[in-house]
C-alpha cells in the first residue's frame, strides 16, 4: 500500500518479525519530519538520486550530515533524532531492523552442582 507524504511517497514492501523495508520516492527540495525510533535502526539505501541524512547525536551538540547517492547506504541508530532531505528526485529504500543483544542476560548466580 502506498502512502502519500508531503515529501513524496512511501510503500511498505516487507514487514516481518524484526525487519521491515519501505520504498520511498522523495521529491527534490523536500524533507521528512525530524524524528527518532525507540528501538529500530533506520538504514537508507539510495537506488537513484541524492539523499541528505541529518543525525542529532546525544554526545555532542553538532548535527552529523551524510549525503548518499546511487548504490550507497547509511544507518541511524535507535534513539537518535534524524531526518532526510532529497537533494534530487530520489528513489530509495528504508530498512528498519532491531538488533538482538547477545549479552541480554542478567545472572542471579553462577550455577552449581545440585545435590
PDB file of C-alpha atoms in Angstrom:
ATOM      1  CA  UNK A   1       0.000   0.000   0.000  1.00  0.00           C
ATOM      2  CA  UNK A   2       1.352   3.426  -0.975  1.00  0.00           C
ATOM      3  CA  UNK A   3       1.098   6.342   1.446  1.00  0.00           C
ATOM      4  CA  UNK A   4       1.467   9.928   0.276  1.00  0.00           C
ATOM      5  CA  UNK A   5       3.674  12.268   2.275  1.00  0.00           C
ATOM      6  CA  UNK A   6       4.414  15.955   1.863  1.00  0.00           C
ATOM      7  CA  UNK A   7       7.874  14.952   0.623  1.00  0.00           C
ATOM      8  CA  UNK A   8       6.725  12.150  -1.756  1.00  0.00           C
ATOM      9  CA  UNK A   9       5.501   8.548  -1.311  1.00  0.00           C
ATOM     10  CA  UNK A  10       6.364   5.557   0.813  1.00  0.00           C
ATOM     11  CA  UNK A  11       5.366   1.939   0.253  1.00  0.00           C
ATOM     12  CA  UNK A  12       5.898  -0.965   2.622  1.00  0.00           C
ATOM     13  CA  UNK A  13       7.490  -3.821   0.691  1.00  0.00           C
ATOM     14  CA  UNK A  14       8.289  -6.201   3.535  1.00  0.00           C
ATOM     15  CA  UNK A  15       7.328  -6.295   7.216  1.00  0.00           C
ATOM     16  CA  UNK A  16       8.130  -9.414   9.210  1.00  0.00           C
ATOM     17  CA  UNK A  17       9.404 -10.084  12.712  1.00  0.00           C
ATOM     18  CA  UNK A  18      12.265  -7.673  13.350  1.00  0.00           C
ATOM     19  CA  UNK A  19      12.764  -6.255   9.809  1.00  0.00           C
ATOM     20  CA  UNK A  20      10.709  -4.026   7.548  1.00  0.00           C
ATOM     21  CA  UNK A  21      11.572  -2.426   4.220  1.00  0.00           C
ATOM     22  CA  UNK A  22       9.955   0.574   2.559  1.00  0.00           C
ATOM     23  CA  UNK A  23      10.442   2.025  -0.923  1.00  0.00           C
ATOM     24  CA  UNK A  24      10.412   5.799  -0.895  1.00  0.00           C
ATOM     25  CA  UNK A  25      10.100   8.340  -3.678  1.00  0.00           C
ATOM     26  CA  UNK A  26      11.316  11.675  -2.331  1.00  0.00           C
ATOM     27  CA  UNK A  27      10.821  14.924  -4.242  1.00  0.00           C
ATOM     28  CA  UNK A  28      13.745  17.318  -4.707  1.00  0.00           C
ATOM     29  CA  UNK A  29      13.656  20.161  -2.207  1.00  0.00           C
ATOM     30  CA  UNK A  30      11.575  18.330   0.428  1.00  0.00           C
ATOM     31  CA  UNK A  31      12.467  16.757   3.769  1.00  0.00           C
ATOM     32  CA  UNK A  32      10.748  14.375   6.147  1.00  0.00           C
ATOM     33  CA  UNK A  33       9.929  15.257   9.734  1.00  0.00           C
ATOM     34  CA  UNK A  34      12.658  15.285  12.364  1.00  0.00           C
ATOM     35  CA  UNK A  35      12.021  12.124  14.388  1.00  0.00           C
ATOM     36  CA  UNK A  36      13.562   9.132  16.130  1.00  0.00           C
ATOM     37  CA  UNK A  37      12.792   5.468  16.724  1.00  0.00           C
ATOM     38  CA  UNK A  38      12.904   3.969  20.203  1.00  0.00           C
ATOM     39  CA  UNK A  39      14.176   0.526  19.184  1.00  0.00           C
ATOM     40  CA  UNK A  40      14.655   0.417  15.412  1.00  0.00           C
ATOM     41  CA  UNK A  41      17.774   1.103  13.388  1.00  0.00           C
ATOM     42  CA  UNK A  42      16.880   3.117  10.271  1.00  0.00           C
ATOM     43  CA  UNK A  43      19.035   2.223   7.253  1.00  0.00           C
ATOM     44  CA  UNK A  44      18.788   4.191   3.994  1.00  0.00           C
ATOM     45  CA  UNK A  45      19.839   2.796   0.613  1.00  0.00           C
ATOM     46  CA  UNK A  46      19.618   5.045  -2.471  1.00  0.00           C
ATOM     47  CA  UNK A  47      18.717   3.370  -5.745  1.00  0.00           C
ATOM     48  CA  UNK A  48      18.751   6.612  -7.728  1.00  0.00           C
ATOM     49  CA  UNK A  49      19.154  10.199  -6.629  1.00  0.00           C
ATOM     50  CA  UNK A  50      20.767  12.137  -3.807  1.00  0.00           C
ATOM     51  CA  UNK A  51      19.660  11.976  -0.170  1.00  0.00           C
ATOM     52  CA  UNK A  52      20.979  14.023   2.759  1.00  0.00           C
ATOM     53  CA  UNK A  53      20.653  12.384   6.194  1.00  0.00           C
ATOM     54  CA  UNK A  54      20.995  14.608   9.258  1.00  0.00           C
ATOM     55  CA  UNK A  55      21.564  12.979  12.674  1.00  0.00           C
ATOM     56  CA  UNK A  56      21.483  14.788  16.008  1.00  0.00           C
ATOM     57  CA  UNK A  57      23.963  12.984  18.253  1.00  0.00           C
ATOM     58  CA  UNK A  58      23.394  12.663  22.001  1.00  0.00           C
ATOM     59  CA  UNK A  59      27.063  13.028  22.963  1.00  0.00           C
ATOM     60  CA  UNK A  60      27.648  16.459  21.411  1.00  0.00           C
ATOM     61  CA  UNK A  61      25.686  19.382  20.000  1.00  0.00           C
ATOM     62  CA  UNK A  62      26.695  19.118  16.345  1.00  0.00           C
ATOM     63  CA  UNK A  63      24.492  17.633  13.639  1.00  0.00           C
ATOM     64  CA  UNK A  64      26.180  14.885  11.631  1.00  0.00           C
ATOM     65  CA  UNK A  65      25.309  15.120   7.929  1.00  0.00           C
ATOM     66  CA  UNK A  66      25.802  12.315   5.407  1.00  0.00           C
ATOM     67  CA  UNK A  67      24.963  12.577   1.701  1.00  0.00           C
ATOM     68  CA  UNK A  68      24.389   9.326  -0.179  1.00  0.00           C
ATOM     69  CA  UNK A  69      23.808   8.674  -3.880  1.00  0.00           C
ATOM     70  CA  UNK A  70      23.203   5.748  -6.231  1.00  0.00           C
ATOM     71  CA  UNK A  71      24.189   2.451  -4.595  1.00  0.00           C
ATOM     72  CA  UNK A  72      25.209   3.973  -1.251  1.00  0.00           C
ATOM     73  CA  UNK A  73      23.740   3.456   2.206  1.00  0.00           C
ATOM     74  CA  UNK A  74      23.918   4.767   5.754  1.00  0.00           C
ATOM     75  CA  UNK A  75      22.271   3.821   9.036  1.00  0.00           C
ATOM     76  CA  UNK A  76      20.912   5.691  12.070  1.00  0.00           C
ATOM     77  CA  UNK A  77      20.931   4.033  15.496  1.00  0.00           C
ATOM     78  CA  UNK A  78      17.816   3.870  17.684  1.00  0.00           C
ATOM     79  CA  UNK A  79      17.134   6.892  19.866  1.00  0.00           C
ATOM     80  CA  UNK A  80      18.920   9.413  17.611  1.00  0.00           C
ATOM     81  CA  UNK A  81      16.859  12.223  16.112  1.00  0.00           C
ATOM     82  CA  UNK A  82      17.205  12.340  12.345  1.00  0.00           C
ATOM     83  CA  UNK A  83      15.624  13.364   9.057  1.00  0.00           C
ATOM     84  CA  UNK A  84      16.303  13.040   5.351  1.00  0.00           C
ATOM     85  CA  UNK A  85      16.186  15.650   2.596  1.00  0.00           C
ATOM     86  CA  UNK A  86      16.025  14.970  -1.133  1.00  0.00           C
ATOM     87  CA  UNK A  87      18.718  16.947  -2.956  1.00  0.00           C
ATOM     88  CA  UNK A  88      17.411  15.432  -6.229  1.00  0.00           C
ATOM     89  CA  UNK A  89      14.299  13.446  -7.046  1.00  0.00           C
ATOM     90  CA  UNK A  90      15.237  10.226  -5.287  1.00  0.00           C
ATOM     91  CA  UNK A  91      14.198   6.585  -5.147  1.00  0.00           C
ATOM     92  CA  UNK A  92      15.486   4.922  -2.002  1.00  0.00           C
ATOM     93  CA  UNK A  93      14.771   2.117   0.424  1.00  0.00           C
ATOM     94  CA  UNK A  94      14.437   2.393   4.176  1.00  0.00           C
ATOM     95  CA  UNK A  95      15.236  -0.768   6.063  1.00  0.00           C
ATOM     96  CA  UNK A  96      14.185  -0.857   9.709  1.00  0.00           C
ATOM     97  CA  UNK A  97      15.616  -3.518  11.990  1.00  0.00           C
ATOM     98  CA  UNK A  98      16.098  -4.258  15.655  1.00  0.00           C
ATOM     99  CA  UNK A  99      19.330  -5.648  16.952  1.00  0.00           C
ATOM    100  CA  UNK A 100      19.217  -8.548  19.343  1.00  0.00           C
ATOM    101  CA  UNK A 101      21.713  -8.181  22.172  1.00  0.00           C
ATOM    102  CA  UNK A 102      23.621 -11.427  22.718  1.00  0.00           C
ATOM    103  CA  UNK A 103      24.596 -10.134  26.169  1.00  0.00           C
ATOM    104  CA  UNK A 104      20.937  -9.692  27.150  1.00  0.00           C
ATOM    105  CA  UNK A 105      21.163 -11.816  30.273  1.00  0.00           C
ATOM    106  CA  UNK A 106      21.260 -10.946  33.966  1.00  0.00           C
ATOM    107  CA  UNK A 107      22.724 -13.777  36.002  1.00  0.00           C
ATOM    108  CA  UNK A 108      21.484 -14.184  39.560  1.00  0.00           C
ATOM    109  CA  UNK A 109      24.108 -16.775  40.409  1.00  0.00           C
ATOM    110  CA  UNK A 110      26.840 -18.653  38.538  1.00  0.00           C
ATOM    111  CA  UNK A 111      25.286 -22.097  38.598  1.00  0.00           C
ATOM    112  CA  UNK A 112      26.437 -25.054  40.661  1.00  0.00           C
ATOM    113  CA  UNK A 113      26.161 -28.761  41.082  1.00  0.00           C
ATOM    114  CA  UNK A 114      22.945 -29.715  42.825  1.00  0.00           C
ATOM    115  CA  UNK A 115      22.676 -32.414  45.452  1.00  0.00           C
TER     116      UNK A 115
END
